């Protein structure tokens, strides 16, 4: 595969459309349209997988997502700001979206890609232990979030409901948590 040209189609701050021109294995000219963060930093974003120590439950958020036109179960997440580490971004996002605070970082993934056919966005999964009382006081006006704490049995029940939309990362973690009682 030979990518010989990239054209920026939109000009937004955090996400843009890119048209890549390339030749496939047979030498045929093709084009691919994808969303790009066009970031030199990797990862671009953090997804926090929080386990509440006192409640002994996994913390999930039910958040309105415009592209879906409804609510999705996911984990607190956000962009890593310039000069900010993944852990710093994770602490900030967890607090802003749930009111909870990180007690301990359990595990951090490398930069991974969740939908590489559509975007070059990379994320790092940050597994943490957390504490505090959940609230949405620090949500931005563009965020509509409900914080949920799930036991393994509650996670299993959620996974069986046809009316719940899941972020792919969340479904995988909840499936493991329901089966083993462990998030990692």
Tab-separated table of C-alpha atoms in Angstrom:
chain	number	residue	atom	x	y	z
A	1	UNK	CA	0.000	0.000	0.000
A	2	UNK	CA	1.296	3.417	-0.944
A	3	UNK	CA	-0.310	6.520	0.588
A	4	UNK	CA	0.778	9.331	-1.701
A	5	UNK	CA	-1.469	12.232	-0.630
A	6	UNK	CA	-3.459	13.402	2.394
A	7	UNK	CA	-5.955	16.242	2.067
A	8	UNK	CA	-7.520	17.974	5.080
A	9	UNK	CA	-11.200	18.507	4.245
A	10	UNK	CA	-12.387	20.287	7.401
A	11	UNK	CA	-10.699	22.701	9.790
A	12	UNK	CA	-11.843	22.152	13.377
A	13	UNK	CA	-9.917	22.267	16.646
A	14	UNK	CA	-10.217	18.685	17.889
A	15	UNK	CA	-11.261	16.529	14.937
A	16	UNK	CA	-11.096	16.799	11.153
A	17	UNK	CA	-11.908	14.801	8.051
A	18	UNK	CA	-8.966	13.644	5.954
A	19	UNK	CA	-9.017	12.129	2.473
A	20	UNK	CA	-6.056	9.850	1.884
A	21	UNK	CA	-5.147	8.914	-1.675
A	22	UNK	CA	-3.328	5.619	-2.033
A	23	UNK	CA	-2.513	2.792	-4.402
A	24	UNK	CA	-3.661	-0.662	-3.395
A	25	UNK	CA	-1.629	-3.861	-3.872
A	26	UNK	CA	-2.613	-4.061	-7.530
A	27	UNK	CA	-1.583	-0.430	-8.183
A	28	UNK	CA	-5.163	0.868	-8.425
A	29	UNK	CA	-5.707	4.437	-7.197
A	30	UNK	CA	-8.098	4.587	-4.217
A	31	UNK	CA	-9.210	7.078	-1.599
A	32	UNK	CA	-10.116	6.683	2.076
A	33	UNK	CA	-12.034	9.203	4.150
A	34	UNK	CA	-11.363	9.195	7.901
A	35	UNK	CA	-11.627	11.347	11.005
A	36	UNK	CA	-8.312	12.531	12.427
A	37	UNK	CA	-7.117	14.151	15.607
A	38	UNK	CA	-3.892	14.950	13.683
A	39	UNK	CA	-2.042	14.810	16.923
A	40	UNK	CA	1.648	14.137	17.252
A	41	UNK	CA	1.061	12.976	20.808
A	42	UNK	CA	0.054	9.408	21.467
A	43	UNK	CA	-2.310	8.670	22.999
A	44	UNK	CA	-4.764	11.431	22.094
A	45	UNK	CA	-7.224	10.525	24.832
A	46	UNK	CA	-7.674	8.556	28.037
A	47	UNK	CA	-10.481	6.175	28.997
A	48	UNK	CA	-10.682	5.658	32.761
A	49	UNK	CA	-11.851	2.264	34.049
A	50	UNK	CA	-12.658	3.060	37.709
A	51	UNK	CA	-13.272	0.596	40.536
A	52	UNK	CA	-14.862	2.157	43.632
A	53	UNK	CA	-13.093	0.678	46.661
A	54	UNK	CA	-15.738	1.306	49.342
A	55	UNK	CA	-18.652	0.212	47.149
A	56	UNK	CA	-16.653	-2.704	45.697
A	57	UNK	CA	-18.172	-1.875	42.298
A	58	UNK	CA	-17.117	-0.852	38.815
A	59	UNK	CA	-18.025	2.747	37.925
A	60	UNK	CA	-19.761	3.262	34.570
A	61	UNK	CA	-21.327	6.375	33.108
A	62	UNK	CA	-24.532	6.578	31.114
A	63	UNK	CA	-23.922	9.504	28.788
A	64	UNK	CA	-25.879	11.159	25.994
A	65	UNK	CA	-23.943	10.813	22.728
A	66	UNK	CA	-25.021	13.032	19.830
A	67	UNK	CA	-23.937	10.632	17.005
A	68	UNK	CA	-26.086	7.900	18.579
A	69	UNK	CA	-29.033	10.194	19.299
A	70	UNK	CA	-29.305	8.643	22.745
A	71	UNK	CA	-27.518	7.332	25.795
A	72	UNK	CA	-24.544	4.985	25.838
A	73	UNK	CA	-22.875	3.152	28.681
A	74	UNK	CA	-19.185	3.980	28.763
A	75	UNK	CA	-16.342	5.015	31.021
A	76	UNK	CA	-15.164	8.531	31.885
A	77	UNK	CA	-12.925	9.739	29.069
A	78	UNK	CA	-11.419	12.771	27.438
A	79	UNK	CA	-8.561	14.261	25.501
A	80	UNK	CA	-5.065	14.455	26.957
A	81	UNK	CA	-4.229	18.168	27.099
A	82	UNK	CA	-0.815	19.443	25.887
A	83	UNK	CA	1.813	18.896	28.590
A	84	UNK	CA	-0.499	16.569	30.524
A	85	UNK	CA	0.274	12.910	31.226
A	86	UNK	CA	-2.286	10.146	30.699
A	87	UNK	CA	-2.555	9.735	34.481
A	88	UNK	CA	-3.116	13.473	35.007
A	89	UNK	CA	-5.775	13.521	32.274
A	90	UNK	CA	-7.409	10.427	33.776
A	91	UNK	CA	-7.571	11.973	37.244
A	92	UNK	CA	-9.044	15.165	35.792
A	93	UNK	CA	-11.629	13.423	33.617
A	94	UNK	CA	-12.753	11.040	36.373
A	95	UNK	CA	-13.311	13.958	38.739
A	96	UNK	CA	-15.010	16.190	36.155
A	97	UNK	CA	-17.388	13.473	34.943
A	98	UNK	CA	-18.130	11.581	38.194
A	99	UNK	CA	-16.914	13.638	41.170
A	100	UNK	CA	-14.751	10.655	42.200
A	101	UNK	CA	-11.024	10.806	42.926
A	102	UNK	CA	-8.271	8.386	41.942
A	103	UNK	CA	-6.665	6.584	44.881
A	104	UNK	CA	-4.368	4.287	42.940
A	105	UNK	CA	-3.449	3.592	39.315
A	106	UNK	CA	-3.737	-0.155	38.755
A	107	UNK	CA	-2.739	-0.456	35.106
A	108	UNK	CA	-2.218	1.702	32.002
A	109	UNK	CA	-2.422	0.426	28.440
A	110	UNK	CA	-0.222	1.677	25.629
A	111	UNK	CA	-1.835	3.796	22.907
A	112	UNK	CA	-4.520	1.637	21.288
A	113	UNK	CA	-6.938	2.237	18.418
A	114	UNK	CA	-10.632	1.385	18.772
A	115	UNK	CA	-11.916	2.077	15.255
A	116	UNK	CA	-8.951	2.319	12.894
A	117	UNK	CA	-11.136	2.064	9.784
A	118	UNK	CA	-12.777	5.379	10.718
A	119	UNK	CA	-10.207	7.353	12.713
A	120	UNK	CA	-6.555	7.597	13.705
A	121	UNK	CA	-7.534	8.532	17.286
A	122	UNK	CA	-5.559	6.628	19.904
A	123	UNK	CA	-6.493	6.141	23.539
A	124	UNK	CA	-4.925	4.740	26.668
A	125	UNK	CA	-7.023	2.705	29.077
A	126	UNK	CA	-6.287	3.735	32.651
A	127	UNK	CA	-7.506	1.243	35.260
A	128	UNK	CA	-7.826	2.931	38.656
A	129	UNK	CA	-9.126	2.470	42.171
A	130	UNK	CA	-11.256	5.424	43.227
A	131	UNK	CA	-13.200	6.819	46.147
A	132	UNK	CA	-15.724	9.492	47.018
A	133	UNK	CA	-19.378	10.250	46.405
A	134	UNK	CA	-20.479	10.262	42.800
A	135	UNK	CA	-21.876	13.519	41.449
A	136	UNK	CA	-22.055	15.367	38.145
A	137	UNK	CA	-21.513	18.858	39.545
A	138	UNK	CA	-18.434	19.454	37.379
A	139	UNK	CA	-19.926	18.275	34.057
A	140	UNK	CA	-19.713	20.697	31.156
A	141	UNK	CA	-22.968	22.014	29.664
A	142	UNK	CA	-22.440	19.669	26.688
A	143	UNK	CA	-22.320	16.612	28.985
A	144	UNK	CA	-25.399	14.767	30.219
A	145	UNK	CA	-24.082	12.009	32.483
A	146	UNK	CA	-25.514	9.597	35.035
A	147	UNK	CA	-22.971	7.754	37.211
A	148	UNK	CA	-23.656	4.063	37.854
A	149	UNK	CA	-21.838	1.625	40.126
A	150	UNK	CA	-22.149	-2.009	39.131
A	151	UNK	CA	-21.445	-5.278	40.918
A	152	UNK	CA	-20.501	-8.276	38.744
A	153	UNK	CA	-24.148	-9.456	38.828
A	154	UNK	CA	-25.430	-6.001	37.873
A	155	UNK	CA	-22.881	-5.861	35.038
A	156	UNK	CA	-24.138	-9.238	33.772
A	157	UNK	CA	-27.737	-7.961	33.888
A	158	UNK	CA	-26.788	-4.844	31.880
A	159	UNK	CA	-25.067	-6.925	29.211
A	160	UNK	CA	-28.277	-8.909	28.652
A	161	UNK	CA	-30.475	-5.863	28.028
A	162	UNK	CA	-31.179	-5.188	24.354
A	163	UNK	CA	-32.055	-1.526	24.941
A	164	UNK	CA	-28.626	-0.484	26.289
A	165	UNK	CA	-26.019	0.897	23.888
A	166	UNK	CA	-22.409	0.176	24.865
A	167	UNK	CA	-19.057	1.648	23.968
A	168	UNK	CA	-17.006	-1.341	22.713
A	169	UNK	CA	-14.334	-0.950	25.418
A	170	UNK	CA	-16.995	-0.835	28.112
A	171	UNK	CA	-18.746	-3.949	26.839
A	172	UNK	CA	-15.485	-5.913	26.883
A	173	UNK	CA	-14.554	-4.773	30.414
A	174	UNK	CA	-18.090	-5.363	31.745
A	175	UNK	CA	-18.171	-8.837	30.199
A	176	UNK	CA	-14.914	-9.757	31.933
A	177	UNK	CA	-16.051	-8.164	35.218
A	178	UNK	CA	-19.370	-10.060	35.100
A	179	UNK	CA	-17.585	-13.355	34.443
A	180	UNK	CA	-14.669	-13.014	36.886
A	181	UNK	CA	-15.411	-10.190	39.304
A	182	UNK	CA	-12.177	-8.570	38.124
A	183	UNK	CA	-11.680	-5.622	35.776
A	184	UNK	CA	-8.125	-6.597	34.711
